[in-house]
Amino acid sequence: MTQSQKLTVKPYRGTRDFYPEHMYLRNHMFNIMRSVAELYGYEEYDGPMLENFDLYAAKSGEELVKEQLYHFVDRGNRHVAIRPEMTPTVARMVAARIGELPRPIRWFSFPNLWRYEKPQRGRLREHWQFNIDILGSDSVSADQEIIEVAIKIMLKLGADKKDFCIHISDRRILMYFLESVLKLDPSLSAPVCRVIDKRAKISAEDFNRMLIDIGLSNGQIDEIDSYLNLTGKNLSDHPVSQSEGYAELNKLLEGLANNGMDSMCKVDMSIVRGLDYYTGTVFEMYDLSPENRRALFGGGRYDNLVGLFSKERVSGVGLGMGDVTVADFLQTHNLLPKLNPAASVHVALFDENSRLSTSHLANILRSAGIRTSMQIESARLGKQFKWANSKQIPVVVLQGPDEKAQGTVLIKEMASHNQRVVKEADLVSAIHQLLNLDV
Ligand code: HAM
């Protein structure tokens, strides 16, 4: 590269720079997610961004590992992967303290995850994902709690009940269908599930061809088609109503209805989930607006993941909610938050001689909990007011030599241009009043 050639300012493909306004949105979403998780008694955890490659090779699923995983051999010859999801990490962390953690374990986290995907609406290479999981409970009440948390988050983000829907199914029903109704060889179940998971993204011809390639007959494919189109209503007449999964699904729906959540949920047998470790309930949430085709979140129950590390069986259920898809939802439904100014008050600097008293004034305001910026460079007052305006700071405070001599301060409201002089001792209460803050 020559001197005249400059490096690109663009971030790596499929990743984003978070300028303050983007960070503001991310924090808005995460603060709501965190507050709802804490309301249900969950605790925050985190883990490393690098994990052993084997952690994902074992259970995450073919597409994720073969096509999307970022992995490399480190300087010590270890095969390392950048985490594409958080669930294997949470299983590993729980297994490491298996004897100590009181159960159920209710945990949440906000990892950034990496997947080598083709960047498109709702899909990037780096995204942040709110993860919430309960481990150590087999009860369907745990599945219900996770779904409830997700619904409460959507409502707190401002969503209308009619704007989204959680599609729910159960892998045990699908397994019963494939192995006991269709009498497929169990070794074919996983490949068939993978094709079913792709169904919404491929043509009917490709779907049929992929199943034929696995070894299914046309008759079996027709049966799969009608199974996938079953709704909650006609499920009870189908042979799968004999399965354990069907009974559990009904209990889950009953629990959700009991808490007034059923109108935002529906049974959808085509929900399978792409990750291999799910063993029971599986669900995904969709925006009902056609612009956003990607699931806002997905999750389910996994019974054998902790067993990769420990002899003890610890079942878990949880979900991952992506920042990209949630932000798309908020934008589509006009729910983006209004950007708050970084400071409520800007303290202007009259001249170099007043620097120390100005700094003192700014600290009086900060001690009272008022977000305050202070002019650092000497500049014309007009320029200082203009800067405050450009940052949408609603109030500017100034103490020149005259005000200083009289123990007063000038307060200017930027929107109305009103200004008044108050005693220094009354500054905090005057600002509180102006900003409508609690004293
Ligand atoms: P997942 O379905 O792979 O599940 O991802 C969950 C959510 O993360 C998706 O619904 C989507 O909102 C978001 N997401 C996934 N990949 C991307 C991407 N490339 N770009 C933007 N957003 C994305 C899991 O990861 C499971 N580990 C979730 C889980 C937690 N299951 C149990 N506990």
CSV table of C-alpha atoms and ligand atoms in Angstrom, one decimal:
chain,number,residue,atom,x,y,z
A,1,MET,CA,0.0,0.0,0.0
A,2,THR,CA,1.3,3.4,-0.9
A,3,GLN,CA,1.1,6.5,1.3
A,4,SER,CA,-1.7,8.0,-0.9
A,5,GLN,CA,-3.9,4.9,-0.5
A,6,LYS,CA,-6.0,5.0,2.6
A,7,LEU,CA,-7.4,2.2,4.6
A,8,THR,CA,-11.1,1.6,4.3
A,9,VAL,CA,-13.3,3.1,7.0
A,10,LYS,CA,-15.9,0.4,6.4
A,11,PRO,CA,-16.3,-2.2,9.1
A,12,TYR,CA,-15.7,-5.9,8.2
A,13,ARG,CA,-18.5,-7.2,6.0
A,14,GLY,CA,-21.6,-8.2,8.0
A,15,THR,CA,-20.5,-6.3,11.2
A,16,ARG,CA,-21.6,-2.9,12.4
A,17,ASP,CA,-20.0,0.1,14.0
A,18,PHE,CA,-22.2,1.2,16.9
A,19,TYR,CA,-22.1,5.0,16.9
A,20,PRO,CA,-23.7,6.5,20.0
A,21,GLU,CA,-27.2,6.6,18.4
A,22,HIS,CA,-26.9,2.9,17.6
A,23,MET,CA,-25.6,2.2,21.1
A,24,TYR,CA,-28.6,4.1,22.4
A,25,LEU,CA,-31.0,1.8,20.6
A,26,ARG,CA,-29.1,-1.4,21.6
A,27,ASN,CA,-29.1,-0.2,25.3
A,28,HIS,CA,-32.8,0.6,25.1
A,29,MET,CA,-33.6,-3.0,23.9
A,30,PHE,CA,-31.2,-4.6,26.3
A,31,ASN,CA,-32.4,-2.5,29.3
A,32,ILE,CA,-35.9,-3.7,28.7
A,33,MET,CA,-34.8,-7.3,28.3
A,34,ARG,CA,-32.7,-7.2,31.4
A,35,SER,CA,-35.5,-5.6,33.5
A,36,VAL,CA,-38.0,-8.3,32.5
A,37,ALA,CA,-35.5,-11.1,33.1
A,38,GLU,CA,-34.8,-9.7,36.6
A,39,LEU,CA,-38.5,-9.3,37.2
A,40,TYR,CA,-38.7,-13.1,36.8
A,41,GLY,CA,-35.7,-13.7,39.1
A,42,TYR,CA,-33.0,-14.4,36.6
A,43,GLU,CA,-29.3,-13.6,37.1
A,44,GLU,CA,-26.8,-12.3,34.5
A,45,TYR,CA,-23.7,-14.3,33.5
A,46,ASP,CA,-21.2,-14.1,30.7
A,47,GLY,CA,-18.5,-16.3,29.1
A,48,PRO,CA,-15.6,-16.1,26.7
A,49,MET,CA,-15.9,-15.3,23.0
A,50,LEU,CA,-13.5,-18.1,22.1
A,51,GLU,CA,-14.3,-21.8,22.9
A,52,ASN,CA,-12.9,-25.2,21.9
A,53,PHE,CA,-14.0,-26.1,18.4
A,54,ASP,CA,-15.3,-29.4,19.8
A,55,LEU,CA,-18.0,-27.6,21.8
A,56,TYR,CA,-20.0,-26.9,18.7
A,57,ALA,CA,-18.9,-29.9,16.6
A,58,ALA,CA,-20.7,-32.1,19.1
A,59,LYS,CA,-24.3,-30.7,19.1
A,60,SER,CA,-24.9,-27.4,17.3
A,61,GLY,CA,-25.8,-28.8,14.0
A,62,GLU,CA,-24.3,-29.3,10.6
A,63,GLU,CA,-25.1,-25.9,8.9
A,64,LEU,CA,-23.8,-23.9,11.8
A,65,VAL,CA,-20.5,-25.8,12.1
A,66,LYS,CA,-19.7,-26.6,8.5
A,67,GLU,CA,-20.9,-23.4,6.9
A,68,GLN,CA,-21.0,-20.6,9.5
A,69,LEU,CA,-18.5,-21.2,12.2
A,70,TYR,CA,-15.4,-18.9,12.4
A,71,HIS,CA,-12.6,-21.1,13.6
A,72,PHE,CA,-8.8,-21.3,13.6
A,73,VAL,CA,-5.8,-23.0,15.1
A,74,ASP,CA,-4.2,-20.7,17.7
A,75,ARG,CA,-0.4,-20.3,18.3
A,76,GLY,CA,-0.5,-23.1,20.7
A,77,ASN,CA,-2.0,-25.5,18.1
A,78,ARG,CA,-5.4,-25.5,19.7
A,79,HIS,CA,-8.5,-25.6,17.5
A,80,VAL,CA,-10.5,-22.7,18.6
A,81,ALA,CA,-14.0,-21.3,17.5
A,82,ILE,CA,-15.5,-17.9,17.9
A,83,ARG,CA,-18.9,-18.5,19.6
A,84,PRO,CA,-21.8,-18.7,17.1
A,85,GLU,CA,-24.3,-19.2,19.9
A,86,MET,CA,-24.3,-19.1,23.7
A,87,THR,CA,-26.1,-22.4,24.6
A,88,PRO,CA,-23.1,-24.7,24.6
A,89,THR,CA,-21.2,-22.2,26.8
A,90,VAL,CA,-24.0,-22.0,29.3
A,91,ALA,CA,-24.2,-25.8,29.4
A,92,ARG,CA,-20.4,-26.0,29.9
A,93,MET,CA,-20.5,-23.4,32.7
A,94,VAL,CA,-23.4,-25.2,34.5
A,95,ALA,CA,-21.6,-28.5,34.2
A,96,ALA,CA,-18.4,-27.1,35.7
A,97,ARG,CA,-20.4,-26.2,38.9
A,98,ILE,CA,-22.9,-28.9,38.7
A,99,GLY,CA,-22.8,-29.8,42.4
A,100,GLU,CA,-22.9,-26.2,43.7
A,101,LEU,CA,-25.7,-24.5,41.8
A,102,PRO,CA,-29.1,-24.5,43.4
A,103,ARG,CA,-31.7,-25.6,40.9
A,104,PRO,CA,-33.5,-24.4,38.9
A,105,ILE,CA,-30.8,-22.2,37.5
A,106,ARG,CA,-32.2,-19.0,36.0
A,107,TRP,CA,-29.6,-17.2,33.9
A,108,PHE,CA,-29.5,-14.5,31.2
A,109,SER,CA,-26.7,-13.0,29.1
A,110,PHE,CA,-26.0,-10.6,26.1
A,111,PRO,CA,-23.3,-12.2,24.1
A,112,ASN,CA,-22.0,-11.0,20.7
A,113,LEU,CA,-22.1,-14.0,18.3
A,114,TRP,CA,-20.3,-14.7,15.0
A,115,ARG,CA,-21.7,-16.6,12.1
A,116,TYR,CA,-20.4,-16.6,8.6
A,117,GLU,CA,-23.7,-15.8,6.9
A,118,LYS,CA,-24.6,-14.0,3.7
A,119,PRO,CA,-25.4,-10.5,5.1
A,120,GLN,CA,-29.1,-9.6,4.4
A,121,ARG,CA,-32.1,-8.2,6.3
A,122,GLY,CA,-32.2,-9.8,9.7
A,123,ARG,CA,-28.9,-11.7,9.2
A,124,LEU,CA,-25.4,-10.4,9.8
A,125,ARG,CA,-22.1,-11.9,10.7
A,126,GLU,CA,-21.9,-10.4,14.1
A,127,HIS,CA,-25.0,-9.9,16.2
A,128,TRP,CA,-25.9,-9.6,19.8
A,129,GLN,CA,-28.3,-12.0,21.3
A,130,PHE,CA,-30.2,-11.9,24.5
A,131,ASN,CA,-30.1,-15.4,25.9
A,132,ILE,CA,-32.3,-16.6,28.7
A,133,ASP,CA,-32.3,-20.1,30.0
A,134,ILE,CA,-33.6,-22.2,32.9
A,135,LEU,CA,-31.6,-25.3,33.7
A,136,GLY,CA,-32.4,-28.1,36.1
A,137,SER,CA,-36.1,-28.4,35.7
A,138,ASP,CA,-38.1,-30.9,33.6
A,139,SER,CA,-41.4,-29.2,34.2
A,140,VAL,CA,-43.2,-27.6,31.3
A,141,SER,CA,-43.8,-24.6,33.6
A,142,ALA,CA,-40.2,-23.7,32.8
A,143,ASP,CA,-41.0,-23.7,29.0
A,144,GLN,CA,-44.0,-21.5,29.8
A,145,GLU,CA,-41.9,-19.1,31.9
A,146,ILE,CA,-39.4,-18.6,29.1
A,147,ILE,CA,-42.1,-17.9,26.5
A,148,GLU,CA,-43.8,-15.5,29.0
A,149,VAL,CA,-40.6,-13.6,29.5
A,150,ALA,CA,-40.3,-13.1,25.7
A,151,ILE,CA,-43.9,-11.9,25.4
A,152,LYS,CA,-43.5,-9.5,28.3
A,153,ILE,CA,-40.3,-8.1,26.6
A,154,MET,CA,-42.2,-7.5,23.3
A,155,LEU,CA,-45.0,-5.7,25.1
A,156,LYS,CA,-42.6,-3.6,27.1
A,157,LEU,CA,-40.8,-2.7,23.9
A,158,GLY,CA,-44.2,-1.2,22.9
A,159,ALA,CA,-45.4,-4.1,20.6
A,160,ASP,CA,-49.1,-4.6,20.1
A,161,LYS,CA,-50.4,-8.1,20.8
A,162,LYS,CA,-51.5,-8.3,17.2
A,163,ASP,CA,-48.1,-7.6,15.7
A,164,PHE,CA,-46.3,-10.8,16.5
A,165,CYS,CA,-46.9,-14.5,17.0
A,166,ILE,CA,-45.0,-17.3,18.7
A,167,HIS,CA,-45.1,-20.5,16.7
A,168,ILE,CA,-44.7,-23.5,19.0
A,169,SER,CA,-44.1,-27.2,18.4
A,170,ASP,CA,-42.5,-30.1,20.1
A,171,ARG,CA,-39.6,-32.3,18.7
A,172,ARG,CA,-41.0,-35.3,20.6
A,173,ILE,CA,-44.2,-35.1,18.4
A,174,LEU,CA,-42.1,-34.9,15.3
A,175,MET,CA,-39.9,-37.8,16.4
A,176,TYR,CA,-43.0,-39.9,17.2
A,177,PHE,CA,-44.4,-39.0,13.8
A,178,LEU,CA,-41.2,-39.9,11.9
A,179,GLU,CA,-40.4,-43.1,13.8
A,180,SER,CA,-43.7,-44.5,15.0
A,181,VAL,CA,-46.2,-43.3,12.3
A,182,LEU,CA,-44.0,-43.1,9.2
A,183,LYS,CA,-41.8,-45.9,10.6
A,184,LEU,CA,-38.6,-44.2,9.3
A,185,ASP,CA,-35.3,-45.6,10.3
A,186,PRO,CA,-34.1,-43.5,13.4
A,187,SER,CA,-30.9,-42.7,11.6
A,188,LEU,CA,-32.9,-40.7,9.0
A,189,SER,CA,-34.6,-38.5,11.6
A,190,ALA,CA,-31.9,-35.9,11.9
A,191,PRO,CA,-31.4,-35.4,8.2
A,192,VAL,CA,-35.2,-35.2,7.7
A,193,CYS,CA,-35.4,-32.6,10.5
A,194,ARG,CA,-32.8,-30.5,8.8
A,195,VAL,CA,-34.7,-30.5,5.5
A,196,ILE,CA,-37.9,-29.6,7.3
A,197,ASP,CA,-36.2,-26.8,9.0
A,198,LYS,CA,-35.2,-25.4,5.6
A,199,ARG,CA,-38.7,-25.8,4.1
A,200,ALA,CA,-39.8,-22.1,4.5
A,201,LYS,CA,-36.7,-21.0,2.6
A,202,ILE,CA,-36.7,-23.4,-0.4
A,203,SER,CA,-39.1,-24.3,-3.2
A,204,ALA,CA,-41.6,-27.2,-2.9
A,205,GLU,CA,-39.6,-29.0,-5.6
A,206,ASP,CA,-36.3,-28.6,-3.8
A,207,PHE,CA,-38.0,-29.8,-0.6
A,208,ASN,CA,-39.3,-33.0,-2.2
A,209,ARG,CA,-36.0,-33.6,-4.0
A,210,MET,CA,-34.0,-33.3,-0.8
A,211,LEU,CA,-36.3,-35.8,1.0
A,212,ILE,CA,-36.1,-38.2,-2.0
A,213,ASP,CA,-32.3,-38.0,-1.8
A,214,ILE,CA,-32.4,-39.0,1.8
A,215,GLY,CA,-34.4,-42.1,0.8
A,216,LEU,CA,-38.1,-41.2,1.4
A,217,SER,CA,-40.9,-42.3,-0.9
A,218,ASN,CA,-43.4,-39.9,-2.5
A,219,GLY,CA,-46.1,-41.3,-0.2
A,220,GLN,CA,-44.0,-40.5,2.9
A,221,ILE,CA,-43.3,-37.0,1.6
A,222,ASP,CA,-47.1,-36.4,1.2
A,223,GLU,CA,-47.6,-37.6,4.8
A,224,ILE,CA,-44.9,-35.2,6.0
A,225,ASP,CA,-46.6,-32.4,4.1
A,226,SER,CA,-49.9,-33.0,5.7
A,227,TYR,CA,-48.3,-33.4,9.1
A,228,LEU,CA,-46.5,-30.0,8.7
A,229,ASN,CA,-49.8,-28.3,7.9
A,230,LEU,CA,-51.6,-29.6,11.0
A,231,THR,CA,-52.9,-26.9,13.3
A,232,GLY,CA,-53.7,-27.2,17.0
A,233,LYS,CA,-57.3,-28.0,16.1
A,234,ASN,CA,-56.8,-31.1,13.9
A,235,LEU,CA,-53.8,-32.4,15.8
A,236,SER,CA,-56.0,-34.2,18.3
A,237,ASP,CA,-57.4,-36.5,15.6
A,238,HIS,CA,-53.9,-37.4,14.3
A,239,PRO,CA,-52.0,-40.5,15.5
A,240,VAL,CA,-49.3,-38.2,17.0
A,241,SER,CA,-51.9,-37.3,19.7
A,242,GLN,CA,-50.7,-40.5,21.4
A,243,SER,CA,-47.2,-39.1,21.9
A,244,GLU,CA,-45.7,-37.7,25.1
A,245,GLY,CA,-44.9,-34.5,23.3
A,246,TYR,CA,-48.5,-33.9,22.5
A,247,ALA,CA,-49.5,-34.1,26.2
A,248,GLU,CA,-46.7,-31.8,27.1
A,249,LEU,CA,-47.6,-29.3,24.4
A,250,ASN,CA,-51.2,-29.2,25.6
A,251,LYS,CA,-50.0,-28.5,29.2
A,252,LEU,CA,-47.9,-25.7,27.9
A,253,LEU,CA,-50.8,-24.2,26.0
A,254,GLU,CA,-53.0,-24.5,29.0
A,255,GLY,CA,-50.5,-22.7,31.2
A,256,LEU,CA,-50.1,-19.9,28.6
A,257,ALA,CA,-53.8,-19.5,28.3
A,258,ASN,CA,-54.1,-19.3,32.1
A,259,ASN,CA,-51.8,-16.3,32.0
A,260,GLY,CA,-53.6,-14.6,29.1
A,261,MET,CA,-50.7,-15.3,26.7
A,262,ASP,CA,-52.4,-17.7,24.3
A,263,SER,CA,-53.6,-15.1,21.8
A,264,MET,CA,-50.0,-14.4,20.9
A,265,CYS,CA,-49.1,-18.1,20.4
A,266,LYS,CA,-50.0,-20.8,17.9
A,267,VAL,CA,-49.2,-24.4,17.3
A,268,ASP,CA,-47.1,-24.8,14.2
A,269,MET,CA,-45.8,-28.3,13.4
A,270,SER,CA,-43.4,-26.9,10.8
A,271,ILE,CA,-41.2,-25.4,13.6
A,272,VAL,CA,-38.3,-27.7,14.0
A,273,ARG,CA,-35.3,-25.4,14.7
A,274,GLY,CA,-31.9,-25.8,13.0
A,275,LEU,CA,-29.9,-26.7,16.0
A,276,ASP,CA,-29.5,-30.4,16.8
A,277,TYR,CA,-29.7,-30.4,20.6
A,278,TYR,CA,-33.4,-29.6,21.0
A,279,THR,CA,-35.3,-32.5,22.4
A,280,GLY,CA,-38.8,-31.2,23.4
A,281,THR,CA,-40.7,-27.9,23.0
A,282,VAL,CA,-39.4,-25.7,20.2
A,283,PHE,CA,-40.6,-22.2,19.3
A,284,GLU,CA,-39.9,-19.2,17.2
A,285,MET,CA,-41.4,-15.7,17.2
A,286,TYR,CA,-42.4,-14.0,14.0
A,287,ASP,CA,-43.3,-10.4,13.2
A,288,LEU,CA,-46.7,-10.5,11.5
A,289,SER,CA,-45.6,-7.7,9.2
A,290,PRO,CA,-44.3,-9.3,5.9
A,291,GLU,CA,-41.3,-7.1,5.8
A,292,ASN,CA,-39.6,-9.1,8.5
A,293,ARG,CA,-39.5,-12.7,7.5
A,294,ARG,CA,-36.8,-13.8,10.0
A,295,ALA,CA,-37.7,-15.0,13.5
A,296,LEU,CA,-37.2,-12.4,16.2
A,297,PHE,CA,-36.2,-15.2,18.5
A,298,GLY,CA,-36.0,-19.0,18.7
A,299,GLY,CA,-35.5,-21.5,21.4
A,300,GLY,CA,-36.6,-24.7,23.0
A,301,ARG,CA,-35.8,-27.5,25.4
A,302,TYR,CA,-32.6,-29.4,25.4
A,303,ASP,CA,-32.2,-32.4,27.6
A,304,ASN,CA,-28.7,-33.8,26.8
A,305,LEU,CA,-26.4,-30.8,26.4
A,306,VAL,CA,-25.0,-30.6,29.9
A,307,GLY,CA,-24.5,-34.4,29.6
A,308,LEU,CA,-21.6,-33.6,27.1
A,309,PHE,CA,-19.6,-32.5,30.1
A,310,SER,CA,-21.0,-34.4,33.1
A,311,LYS,CA,-22.6,-37.7,34.1
A,312,GLU,CA,-25.5,-35.9,35.6
A,313,ARG,CA,-28.5,-35.1,33.4
A,314,VAL,CA,-29.5,-31.5,33.6
A,315,SER,CA,-32.3,-30.5,31.3
A,316,GLY,CA,-32.6,-26.9,30.1
A,317,VAL,CA,-35.0,-24.6,28.2
A,318,GLY,CA,-34.3,-21.2,26.8
A,319,LEU,CA,-34.2,-18.8,23.9
A,320,GLY,CA,-32.0,-16.4,22.0
A,321,MET,CA,-33.4,-13.1,20.8
A,322,GLY,CA,-31.3,-11.2,18.3
A,323,ASP,CA,-30.7,-7.4,18.3
A,324,VAL,CA,-30.9,-7.2,14.5
A,325,THR,CA,-34.3,-8.7,14.2
A,326,VAL,CA,-35.7,-6.9,17.2
A,327,ALA,CA,-34.5,-3.6,15.9
A,328,ASP,CA,-36.1,-4.3,12.5
A,329,PHE,CA,-39.3,-5.0,14.3
A,330,LEU,CA,-39.2,-1.8,16.3
A,331,GLN,CA,-38.4,0.2,13.1
A,332,THR,CA,-41.3,-1.4,11.1
A,333,HIS,CA,-43.8,-0.7,13.9
A,334,ASN,CA,-42.6,2.8,14.6
A,335,LEU,CA,-41.4,1.9,18.0
A,336,LEU,CA,-37.8,3.2,17.9
A,337,PRO,CA,-37.0,5.2,21.0
A,338,LYS,CA,-36.5,8.9,20.9
A,339,LEU,CA,-32.8,9.7,21.3
A,340,ASN,CA,-32.2,11.3,24.7
A,341,PRO,CA,-29.6,14.1,24.8
A,342,ALA,CA,-26.4,13.0,26.4
A,343,ALA,CA,-26.6,15.8,29.0
A,344,SER,CA,-29.5,17.8,30.5
A,345,VAL,CA,-27.4,20.9,31.2
A,346,HIS,CA,-24.4,22.4,29.5
A,347,VAL,CA,-22.3,24.8,31.6
A,348,ALA,CA,-20.9,27.5,29.4
A,349,LEU,CA,-17.4,29.0,30.0
A,350,PHE,CA,-17.4,32.8,30.1
A,351,ASP,CA,-13.7,33.2,29.8
A,352,GLU,CA,-10.4,31.6,31.0
A,353,ASN,CA,-10.6,33.4,34.3
A,354,SER,CA,-13.9,31.7,35.2
A,355,ARG,CA,-12.7,28.2,34.4
A,356,LEU,CA,-12.3,27.1,38.1
A,357,SER,CA,-15.7,28.5,39.2
A,358,THR,CA,-17.4,27.1,36.1
A,359,SER,CA,-16.0,23.7,36.8
A,360,HIS,CA,-17.2,24.0,40.5
A,361,LEU,CA,-20.7,24.8,39.2
A,362,ALA,CA,-20.7,21.8,36.9
A,363,ASN,CA,-19.8,19.6,39.8
A,364,ILE,CA,-22.6,21.0,42.0
A,365,LEU,CA,-25.0,19.9,39.3
A,366,ARG,CA,-23.4,16.5,38.8
A,367,SER,CA,-23.5,15.9,42.6
A,368,ALA,CA,-27.2,16.5,42.5
A,369,GLY,CA,-27.5,13.7,39.8
A,370,ILE,CA,-28.1,16.1,36.9
A,371,ARG,CA,-26.3,15.0,33.7
A,372,THR,CA,-24.0,17.9,33.0
A,373,SER,CA,-21.4,18.7,30.3
A,374,MET,CA,-19.0,21.6,30.7
A,375,GLN,CA,-17.4,23.7,28.0
A,376,ILE,CA,-13.8,22.8,27.7
A,377,GLU,CA,-12.3,25.1,25.0
A,378,SER,CA,-12.7,28.8,25.4
A,379,ALA,CA,-15.1,30.0,22.6
A,380,ARG,CA,-17.5,32.8,21.8
A,381,LEU,CA,-20.7,32.3,23.8
A,382,GLY,CA,-22.8,32.1,20.6
A,383,LYS,CA,-20.7,29.2,19.5
A,384,GLN,CA,-21.2,27.5,22.8
A,385,PHE,CA,-25.0,27.9,22.6
A,386,LYS,CA,-24.9,26.5,19.1
A,387,TRP,CA,-23.0,23.5,20.2
A,388,ALA,CA,-25.5,22.8,23.0
A,389,ASN,CA,-28.3,23.1,20.5
A,390,SER,CA,-26.7,20.7,18.1
A,391,LYS,CA,-26.5,18.2,21.0
A,392,GLN,CA,-30.1,19.0,21.9
A,393,ILE,CA,-29.1,19.9,25.4
A,394,PRO,CA,-32.2,21.7,26.8
A,395,VAL,CA,-30.6,24.0,29.3
A,396,VAL,CA,-27.4,26.1,29.4
A,397,VAL,CA,-26.0,27.6,32.5
A,398,LEU,CA,-23.5,30.5,32.6
A,399,GLN,CA,-21.7,32.4,35.4
A,400,GLY,CA,-19.8,35.4,34.2
A,401,PRO,CA,-17.8,37.8,36.5
A,402,ASP,CA,-20.9,39.9,37.3
A,403,GLU,CA,-23.0,36.8,38.3
A,404,LYS,CA,-20.0,35.5,40.2
A,405,ALA,CA,-19.7,38.8,42.2
A,406,GLN,CA,-23.4,38.6,43.1
A,407,GLY,CA,-23.5,34.9,43.8
A,408,THR,CA,-25.9,34.2,41.0
A,409,VAL,CA,-26.1,32.1,37.9
A,410,LEU,CA,-27.8,32.6,34.5
A,411,ILE,CA,-30.1,29.8,33.2
A,412,LYS,CA,-31.1,29.7,29.6
A,413,GLU,CA,-33.8,27.4,28.2
A,414,MET,CA,-32.7,26.6,24.7
A,415,ALA,CA,-36.1,25.8,23.2
A,416,SER,CA,-37.9,29.0,24.3
A,417,HIS,CA,-34.8,31.2,24.6
A,418,ASN,CA,-36.2,32.2,28.1
A,419,GLN,CA,-33.5,33.1,30.5
A,420,ARG,CA,-33.4,34.1,34.1
A,421,VAL,CA,-31.0,34.7,37.0
A,422,VAL,CA,-31.1,32.6,40.1
A,423,LYS,CA,-29.1,32.5,43.3
A,424,GLU,CA,-26.3,29.9,43.2
A,425,ALA,CA,-27.8,28.2,46.2
A,426,ASP,CA,-31.1,27.8,44.2
A,427,LEU,CA,-29.5,26.5,41.0
A,428,VAL,CA,-30.2,22.8,41.6
A,429,SER,CA,-33.8,23.2,42.5
A,430,ALA,CA,-34.4,25.6,39.6
A,431,ILE,CA,-32.9,23.0,37.2
A,432,HIS,CA,-34.9,20.2,38.7
A,433,GLN,CA,-38.0,22.3,38.2
A,434,LEU,CA,-37.2,23.1,34.6
A,435,LEU,CA,-36.4,19.5,33.7
A,436,ASN,CA,-39.3,18.1,35.7
A,437,LEU,CA,-37.1,15.9,37.8
A,438,ASP,CA,-38.0,14.7,41.2
A,439,VAL,CA,-36.3,16.7,43.9
B,1,HAM,P1,-30.9,-19.3,16.8
B,1,HAM,O1,-32.3,-19.6,16.3
B,1,HAM,O2,-29.8,-19.8,16.0
B,1,HAM,O3,-30.9,-20.0,18.3
B,1,HAM,O4,-30.8,-17.8,17.1
B,1,HAM,C1,-31.7,-17.1,17.9
B,1,HAM,C2,-32.0,-15.7,17.3
B,1,HAM,O5,-30.8,-15.0,17.1
B,1,HAM,C3,-32.7,-15.7,15.9
B,1,HAM,O6,-34.1,-15.9,16.0
B,1,HAM,C4,-32.3,-14.3,15.4
B,1,HAM,O7,-33.1,-13.3,16.1
B,1,HAM,C5,-30.9,-14.1,16.0
B,1,HAM,N1,-29.9,-14.5,15.0
B,1,HAM,C6,-29.3,-15.7,14.8
B,1,HAM,N2,-28.4,-15.7,13.8
B,1,HAM,C7,-28.4,-14.3,13.4
B,1,HAM,C8,-27.6,-13.6,12.5
B,1,HAM,N3,-26.7,-14.2,11.7
B,1,HAM,N4,-27.8,-12.3,12.4
B,1,HAM,C9,-28.7,-11.7,13.1
B,1,HAM,N5,-29.5,-12.3,14.1
B,1,HAM,C10,-29.3,-13.6,14.2
B,1,HAM,C11,-29.8,-20.0,19.1
B,1,HAM,O8,-28.8,-19.4,18.9
B,1,HAM,C12,-30.0,-20.8,20.4
B,1,HAM,N6,-28.7,-21.0,21.0
B,1,HAM,C13,-31.0,-20.0,21.3
B,1,HAM,C14,-31.3,-20.8,22.6
B,1,HAM,C15,-31.0,-20.3,23.8
B,1,HAM,N7,-31.8,-21.9,22.7
B,1,HAM,C16,-31.9,-22.2,24.0
B,1,HAM,N8,-31.3,-21.3,24.7
